[in-house]
Short mmCIF file of C-alpha atoms and ligand atoms in Angstrom, two decimals:
data_model
loop_
_atom_site.label_atom_id
_atom_site.label_comp_id
_atom_site.label_asym_id
_atom_site.label_seq_id
_atom_site.Cartn_x
_atom_site.Cartn_y
_atom_site.Cartn_z
CA MET M 1 159.70 122.58 70.66
CA HIS M 2 162.22 124.60 72.58
CA GLU M 3 164.32 123.63 75.61
CA PRO M 4 162.27 123.50 78.83
CA ILE M 5 162.28 126.72 80.86
CA ARG M 6 164.27 126.32 84.09
CA ILE M 7 162.82 128.22 87.06
CA THR M 8 164.82 129.54 90.03
CA LYS M 9 162.60 131.27 92.57
CA ALA M 10 163.67 134.40 94.48
CA ALA M 11 164.52 133.71 98.14
CA THR M 12 162.63 136.76 99.37
CA LEU M 13 159.76 138.58 97.70
CA LYS M 14 159.35 142.34 97.42
CA LYS M 15 156.48 144.29 98.95
CA LYS M 16 153.90 145.01 96.26
CA PRO M 17 152.79 148.62 95.73
CA LYS M 18 149.17 149.79 96.03
CA ASP M 19 147.35 150.39 92.74
CA ASN M 20 147.00 154.12 93.42
CA GLU M 21 150.74 154.52 94.02
CA LEU M 22 151.80 153.17 90.63
CA GLY M 23 153.59 155.32 88.08
CA PHE M 24 155.35 154.05 84.95
CA GLY M 25 158.39 151.81 84.86
CA GLN M 26 159.84 152.43 88.31
CA ILE M 27 158.95 149.20 90.09
CA PHE M 28 159.97 145.72 88.92
CA THR M 29 158.67 142.32 89.95
CA ASP M 30 160.54 139.49 91.73
CA HIS M 31 161.67 137.53 88.67
CA MET M 32 162.91 137.98 85.11
CA PHE M 33 163.22 135.73 82.11
CA VAL M 34 166.66 135.22 80.56
CA ALA M 35 168.08 133.26 77.59
CA ASP M 36 171.53 133.37 76.00
CA PHE M 37 172.76 133.20 72.44
CA GLN M 38 176.09 132.15 71.04
CA ASP M 39 176.82 131.81 67.33
CA GLU M 40 177.70 128.12 67.62
CA LYS M 41 174.78 127.19 69.96
CA GLY M 42 171.89 129.41 68.92
CA TRP M 43 169.49 130.52 71.69
CA TYR M 44 169.91 128.34 74.79
CA ASP M 45 169.24 127.96 78.52
CA PRO M 46 165.84 129.68 78.74
CA ARG M 47 165.20 130.36 82.41
CA VAL M 48 163.40 132.40 85.01
CA ASP M 49 165.80 133.93 87.53
CA PRO M 50 165.32 136.25 90.48
CA TYR M 51 165.20 139.86 89.20
CA GLY M 52 168.62 141.44 89.39
CA PRO M 53 171.52 143.13 87.57
CA LEU M 54 173.03 141.51 84.48
CA ALA M 55 176.76 140.92 84.56
CA MET M 56 178.14 142.81 81.58
CA ASP M 57 181.62 143.21 80.16
CA PRO M 58 182.40 146.92 79.69
CA ALA M 59 183.36 146.10 76.10
CA ALA M 60 179.92 144.55 75.38
CA ALA M 61 178.83 145.65 71.89
CA VAL M 62 175.48 147.01 73.10
CA LEU M 63 177.21 149.54 75.34
CA HIS M 64 179.14 150.98 72.40
CA TYR M 65 177.16 150.51 69.22
CA SER M 66 173.61 150.13 70.60
CA GLN M 67 172.97 146.76 69.00
CA ALA M 68 169.75 146.11 70.88
CA VAL M 69 166.01 145.85 70.36
CA PHE M 70 163.01 145.72 72.65
CA ASP M 71 159.25 145.67 72.65
CA GLY M 72 156.52 146.70 75.05
CA LEU M 73 153.15 145.13 75.78
CA LYS M 74 150.75 144.76 78.70
CA ALA M 75 148.94 142.17 80.80
CA PHE M 76 145.58 143.19 82.26
CA ARG M 77 143.53 141.83 85.13
CA GLY M 78 140.03 141.58 83.72
CA VAL M 79 136.74 142.34 85.40
CA ASP M 80 136.33 138.53 85.58
CA GLY M 81 139.65 138.17 87.44
CA LYS M 82 141.39 136.54 84.43
CA ILE M 83 144.76 137.84 83.28
CA ARG M 84 145.07 138.63 79.60
CA LEU M 85 147.99 139.70 77.42
CA PHE M 86 147.05 142.00 74.53
CA ARG M 87 148.25 140.66 71.15
CA PRO M 88 151.53 139.18 72.42
CA GLN M 89 152.18 137.26 69.17
CA LYS M 90 152.13 140.56 67.26
CA HIS M 91 154.67 142.06 69.65
CA VAL M 92 156.92 138.99 69.34
CA GLU M 93 156.70 139.22 65.55
CA ARG M 94 157.66 142.90 65.69
CA MET M 95 160.57 142.24 68.03
CA ASN M 96 161.91 139.70 65.55
CA THR M 97 161.47 142.17 62.67
CA SER M 98 163.36 144.79 64.70
CA ALA M 99 166.04 142.19 65.51
CA ARG M 100 166.63 141.36 61.84
CA ARG M 101 167.16 145.06 61.01
CA LEU M 102 169.90 145.20 63.67
CA CYS M 103 171.51 141.88 62.63
CA ILE M 104 170.33 140.30 65.89
CA PRO M 105 169.39 136.61 65.64
CA PRO M 106 165.59 136.34 65.94
CA LEU M 107 164.00 134.24 68.66
CA ASP M 108 161.88 131.17 68.10
CA PRO M 109 158.45 132.90 68.26
CA GLU M 110 157.11 130.04 70.38
CA LEU M 111 159.92 130.46 72.93
CA ALA M 112 159.39 134.23 73.00
CA LEU M 113 155.64 133.83 73.61
CA ASP M 114 156.25 131.14 76.25
CA SER M 115 158.82 133.35 77.98
CA ILE M 116 156.20 136.07 78.41
CA VAL M 117 153.32 133.78 79.36
CA THR M 118 155.48 131.82 81.84
CA LEU M 119 156.89 134.91 83.52
CA VAL M 120 153.56 136.74 83.75
CA GLY M 121 151.97 133.52 85.06
CA LEU M 122 154.59 133.26 87.78
CA GLU M 123 154.17 136.93 88.69
CA ARG M 124 150.37 137.00 88.41
CA ASP M 125 149.95 138.53 91.87
CA TRP M 126 151.82 141.59 90.53
CA VAL M 127 149.11 142.39 87.97
CA PRO M 128 147.26 145.33 89.54
CA LYS M 129 143.46 145.24 89.84
CA THR M 130 142.12 148.72 89.12
CA ILE M 131 140.82 149.40 85.58
CA GLY M 132 143.49 151.38 83.74
CA THR M 133 146.40 149.75 85.59
CA SER M 134 148.36 146.87 84.09
CA LEU M 135 151.55 144.86 84.18
CA TYR M 136 153.93 146.24 81.56
CA VAL M 137 156.07 143.59 79.82
CA ARG M 138 159.45 144.61 78.41
CA PRO M 139 161.22 141.95 76.31
CA THR M 140 164.72 143.07 75.28
CA ILE M 141 167.65 141.65 73.32
CA ILE M 142 171.17 143.05 73.76
CA ALA M 143 174.51 142.26 72.11
CA SER M 144 176.77 141.00 74.89
CA GLU M 145 179.96 140.09 73.04
CA PRO M 146 183.00 141.95 74.40
CA PHE M 147 184.42 143.26 71.11
CA LEU M 148 185.06 146.80 69.90
CA GLY M 149 184.98 146.15 66.17
CA VAL M 150 181.92 147.33 64.29
CA ARG M 151 180.17 144.14 63.14
CA PRO M 152 177.23 142.10 64.41
CA ALA M 153 178.06 140.53 67.79
CA LYS M 154 178.40 136.78 68.25
CA SER M 155 176.65 136.60 71.63
CA TYR M 156 173.38 138.08 72.93
CA ILE M 157 171.15 138.09 75.98
CA TYR M 158 167.37 138.03 75.73
CA TYR M 159 165.54 139.06 78.87
CA VAL M 160 162.03 139.98 79.92
CA ILE M 161 161.24 142.22 82.88
CA LEU M 162 157.84 143.20 84.28
CA SER M 163 156.67 146.45 85.81
CA PRO M 164 153.25 147.15 87.35
CA VAL M 165 152.07 150.48 85.90
CA GLY M 166 149.42 152.97 86.89
CA ALA M 167 146.50 154.21 84.84
CA TYR M 168 147.66 156.48 82.00
CA TYR M 169 144.50 158.54 82.56
CA PRO M 170 143.69 158.36 86.28
CA GLU M 171 141.05 161.08 85.78
CA GLY M 172 139.73 159.98 82.40
CA MET M 173 141.11 160.50 78.90
CA ALA M 174 142.55 164.00 78.46
CA PRO M 175 143.48 165.83 75.22
CA VAL M 176 147.14 166.86 74.86
CA LYS M 177 148.93 169.78 73.23
CA ILE M 178 151.41 168.81 70.55
CA ARG M 179 154.07 170.86 68.78
CA VAL M 180 154.75 170.03 65.13
CA GLU M 181 158.53 169.57 64.99
CA GLU M 182 160.11 171.65 62.24
CA HIS M 183 163.79 171.20 63.04
CA TYR M 184 164.56 167.70 64.34
CA VAL M 185 163.59 164.45 62.63
CA ARG M 186 163.17 161.07 64.25
CA ALA M 187 163.99 158.77 61.36
CA VAL M 188 164.45 158.66 57.60
CA GLU M 189 163.50 156.04 55.05
CA GLY M 190 166.15 153.35 55.01
CA GLY M 191 167.07 154.12 58.62
CA LEU M 192 165.95 152.55 61.89
CA GLY M 193 162.55 154.20 62.31
CA GLY M 194 160.62 150.99 61.68
CA ALA M 195 162.55 149.08 64.36
CA LYS M 196 161.99 149.32 68.11
CA THR M 197 165.54 150.13 69.08
CA GLY M 198 167.05 152.48 71.63
CA ALA M 199 168.69 154.79 69.09
CA ASN M 200 165.29 156.11 67.95
CA TYR M 201 164.40 157.05 71.51
CA ALA M 202 167.78 158.69 72.10
CA ALA M 203 167.17 160.78 68.97
CA SER M 204 163.77 161.85 70.32
CA LEU M 205 164.96 163.14 73.71
CA MET M 206 166.06 166.61 72.68
CA PRO M 207 162.95 167.52 70.65
CA GLY M 208 160.78 166.07 73.43
CA GLU M 209 162.52 168.12 76.12
CA GLU M 210 162.34 171.32 74.07
CA ALA M 211 158.63 170.79 73.44
CA LYS M 212 157.98 170.20 77.16
CA HIS M 213 159.91 173.35 77.99
CA GLU M 214 157.50 175.26 75.73
CA GLY M 215 154.45 173.73 77.40
CA TYR M 216 153.68 170.89 75.00
CA THR M 217 153.29 167.23 75.90
CA GLN M 218 155.16 165.90 72.88
CA VAL M 219 156.11 166.58 69.28
CA LEU M 220 154.63 165.48 65.99
CA TYR M 221 157.47 164.42 63.72
CA LEU M 222 157.44 165.24 60.02
CA ASP M 223 159.30 163.19 57.41
CA GLY M 224 163.05 163.76 57.20
CA VAL M 225 163.20 164.62 53.48
CA HIS M 226 160.43 167.15 52.79
CA ARG M 227 159.58 168.08 56.40
CA ARG M 228 156.03 167.84 55.25
CA TYR M 229 154.47 164.41 55.78
CA LEU M 230 153.28 163.28 59.22
CA ASP M 231 155.38 160.51 60.76
CA GLU M 232 154.66 159.85 64.44
CA VAL M 233 153.61 161.70 67.55
CA GLY M 234 156.03 161.16 70.44
CA THR M 235 156.01 157.39 70.94
CA MET M 236 152.67 156.88 69.26
CA ASN M 237 151.31 156.46 65.75
CA ILE M 238 149.19 159.35 64.53
CA MET M 239 145.66 159.30 63.11
CA VAL M 240 143.74 162.23 61.66
CA LYS M 241 140.02 162.29 60.93
CA ILE M 242 139.26 164.61 58.03
CA GLY M 243 135.59 164.67 57.08
CA ASP M 244 134.53 161.04 57.44
CA GLU M 245 137.93 159.54 56.57
CA VAL M 246 140.53 158.43 59.13
CA VAL M 247 144.01 158.87 57.66
CA THR M 248 147.24 157.43 59.06
CA PRO M 249 150.73 157.37 57.55
CA PRO M 250 151.68 154.12 55.79
CA ILE M 251 154.24 151.66 57.16
CA ALA M 252 157.14 152.64 54.90
CA GLY M 253 160.20 152.28 57.10
CA THR M 254 160.19 155.51 59.11
CA ILE M 255 157.43 154.71 61.59
CA LEU M 256 156.95 151.85 63.99
CA PRO M 257 154.22 149.39 62.91
CA GLY M 258 152.10 149.94 66.01
CA VAL M 259 149.99 147.10 67.36
CA THR M 260 147.41 149.62 68.58
CA ARG M 261 147.46 151.24 65.11
CA ASP M 262 146.67 147.86 63.58
CA SER M 263 143.91 147.24 66.15
CA VAL M 264 142.33 150.64 65.40
CA LEU M 265 142.43 150.05 61.62
CA THR M 266 140.80 146.65 62.17
CA LEU M 267 138.02 148.17 64.31
CA LEU M 268 137.39 150.92 61.73
CA ARG M 269 136.99 148.25 59.05
CA ASP M 270 134.69 146.21 61.35
CA TRP M 271 132.55 149.28 61.88
CA GLY M 272 132.37 150.06 58.16
CA LEU M 273 134.16 153.39 58.58
CA ARG M 274 136.52 154.86 55.98
CA SER M 275 140.24 154.63 56.71
CA SER M 276 143.34 155.12 54.56
CA GLU M 277 146.98 154.38 55.10
CA ARG M 278 148.55 157.09 53.00
CA ALA M 279 151.06 159.93 53.19
CA ILE M 280 149.42 162.98 54.70
CA GLY M 281 151.07 166.40 54.57
CA ILE M 282 150.89 168.92 57.39
CA ASP M 283 149.61 171.38 54.74
CA GLU M 284 146.58 169.09 54.23
CA VAL M 285 145.97 169.10 58.00
CA VAL M 286 146.23 172.90 58.15
CA ALA M 287 143.87 173.27 55.17
CA ALA M 288 141.36 170.86 56.75
CA HIS M 289 141.52 172.84 59.99
CA LYS M 290 140.88 176.08 58.10
CA SER M 291 137.92 174.63 56.23
CA GLY M 292 136.46 173.00 59.35
CA THR M 293 136.84 169.40 58.16
CA LEU M 294 139.60 168.45 60.65
CA LYS M 295 137.39 166.54 63.07
CA GLU M 296 139.68 164.51 65.33
CA VAL M 297 143.39 163.85 65.83
CA PHE M 298 144.73 161.13 68.11
CA GLY M 299 147.80 159.07 68.84
CA THR M 300 147.73 155.28 69.27
CA GLY M 301 150.09 153.22 71.42
CA THR M 302 150.33 150.60 74.15
CA ALA M 303 150.94 153.16 76.91
CA ALA M 304 147.81 155.30 76.45
CA VAL M 305 145.83 153.12 73.99
CA ILE M 306 144.39 156.29 72.42
CA SER M 307 145.59 159.82 73.16
CA PRO M 308 143.39 162.64 71.89
CA VAL M 309 145.21 165.69 70.49
CA GLY M 310 143.40 168.87 71.50
CA GLU M 311 145.87 171.33 70.02
CA LEU M 312 148.53 171.27 67.31
CA ALA M 313 151.06 174.10 67.07
CA TYR M 314 152.75 174.61 63.69
CA LYS M 315 154.81 177.58 62.53
CA GLY M 316 153.64 179.67 65.47
CA GLU M 317 149.94 179.01 64.71
CA LYS M 318 147.77 177.04 67.10
CA MET M 319 145.13 174.73 65.72
CA VAL M 320 142.52 173.77 68.31
CA ILE M 321 140.91 170.46 67.34
CA GLY M 322 137.29 169.62 68.17
CA GLY M 323 137.14 172.53 70.62
CA GLY M 324 139.95 170.85 72.59
CA GLN M 325 137.50 168.09 73.58
CA ILE M 326 137.67 164.32 73.06
CA GLY M 327 136.10 163.38 69.73
CA PRO M 328 133.34 160.73 69.58
CA LEU M 329 135.38 158.32 67.43
CA THR M 330 138.42 158.75 69.69
CA GLN M 331 136.28 157.79 72.69
CA ARG M 332 134.61 154.89 70.89
CA LEU M 333 137.95 153.39 69.85
CA TYR M 334 139.37 153.79 73.35
CA ASP M 335 136.34 152.14 74.96
CA ALA M 336 136.37 149.27 72.45
CA ILE M 337 140.04 148.37 72.95
CA VAL M 338 139.98 148.82 76.73
CA GLY M 339 136.80 146.72 76.80
CA VAL M 340 138.62 143.81 75.14
CA GLN M 341 141.74 144.23 77.29
CA TYR M 342 139.80 144.01 80.56
CA GLY M 343 137.45 141.25 79.39
CA LYS M 344 134.43 143.56 79.45
CA GLU M 345 133.69 142.99 75.76
CA PRO M 346 133.90 139.93 73.49
CA ASP M 347 137.19 139.44 71.65
CA PRO M 348 136.16 138.47 68.08
CA HIS M 349 139.71 138.80 66.68
CA SER M 350 141.31 136.69 69.48
CA TRP M 351 143.56 139.61 70.41
CA THR M 352 144.00 138.49 73.97
CA VAL M 353 145.94 135.51 75.31
CA GLU M 354 144.86 134.29 78.72
CA VAL M 355 147.63 133.60 81.20
C1 PLP E 1 157.95 155.21 68.33
C2 PLP E 1 156.69 154.47 68.60
N1 PLP E 1 155.69 154.55 67.72
C3 PLP E 1 154.53 153.91 67.90
C4 PLP E 1 154.31 153.13 69.04
C5 PLP E 1 153.00 152.45 69.20
O1 PLP E 1 153.13 151.07 69.06
P1 PLP E 1 152.18 150.07 69.85
O2 PLP E 1 150.78 150.45 69.48
O3 PLP E 1 152.57 148.73 69.33
O4 PLP E 1 152.46 150.25 71.28
C6 PLP E 1 155.34 153.01 69.97
C7 PLP E 1 155.23 152.15 71.16
O5 PLP E 1 154.39 152.24 71.99
C8 PLP E 1 156.55 153.70 69.76
O6 PLP E 1 157.56 153.62 70.65
#
């Protein structure tokens, strides 16, 4: 059992946006969850406060050495009116794994789950109603100790903020154009790639901007050693269907262990379809495209659920996949996961937690 969560309500409430005006991550709800950590006390004073700025010493370790982790998950308003979080325990577990890699003290998983459920429960009126929209949950841990030496900090702040977000595909799922990145890498084995930490996203800004400038939505990263094996696509895990086999890179330290990736692999097993977690070279993808066996390519992630790739550009060559259309398996996976999230389908794996 953890300390009880203290709740301080906001004196005035914000005006809520209309579902059709929602974008991503620009609007925040009335409250946030906060807890503190000090070496001698552990995690303490879990509370809900009115949403607002954090007081931060300019010497705080996070501002200098980026000792911070976060996660990202969603709450959905189902067709039955119930509010469901999608696999929150899995996100809490990943946040703690990320924390350990950055020498951040992990949270009691029960407290972390309660922080999310309590806050979303309090802010339930902020969960938008239209299918495709959701309430994005962003738990974060930052090193707050004012100290300029390079070592793990002795004090931290955990906080959770909520943001109502619009449909990723307001006009239905749409295939994207992706550039295979030949110059920049996102992570290397032994580095931070497997942790959800700001540094990885900072590293991805320049390749992302350059790809956008050239008319692509995002980049597909190759491994940092051979520049050959597929890593991730933008902020999503990548899956490739060659013949009747779905292939995705293994969790080996460079890629984030995606919750959507895990959900897709589970569904493929449920459906008796072939899937492999193995290293896959871009040369194998090119060869499959040439021989006509490259059937579908898609990214998986909380933001889009499934994002079909209609075109891959590599070494100046453009590979159009499935005629640039959404593949049948891509669509089936999307419908299955969205169906569970919005309570339209049964949830045999107990992926959702009702708020
Ligand atoms: C780098 C990266 N890879 C993969 C993913 C997909 O993970 P998940 O399915 O848990 O959202 C994310 C987050 O969305 C990410 O930021």
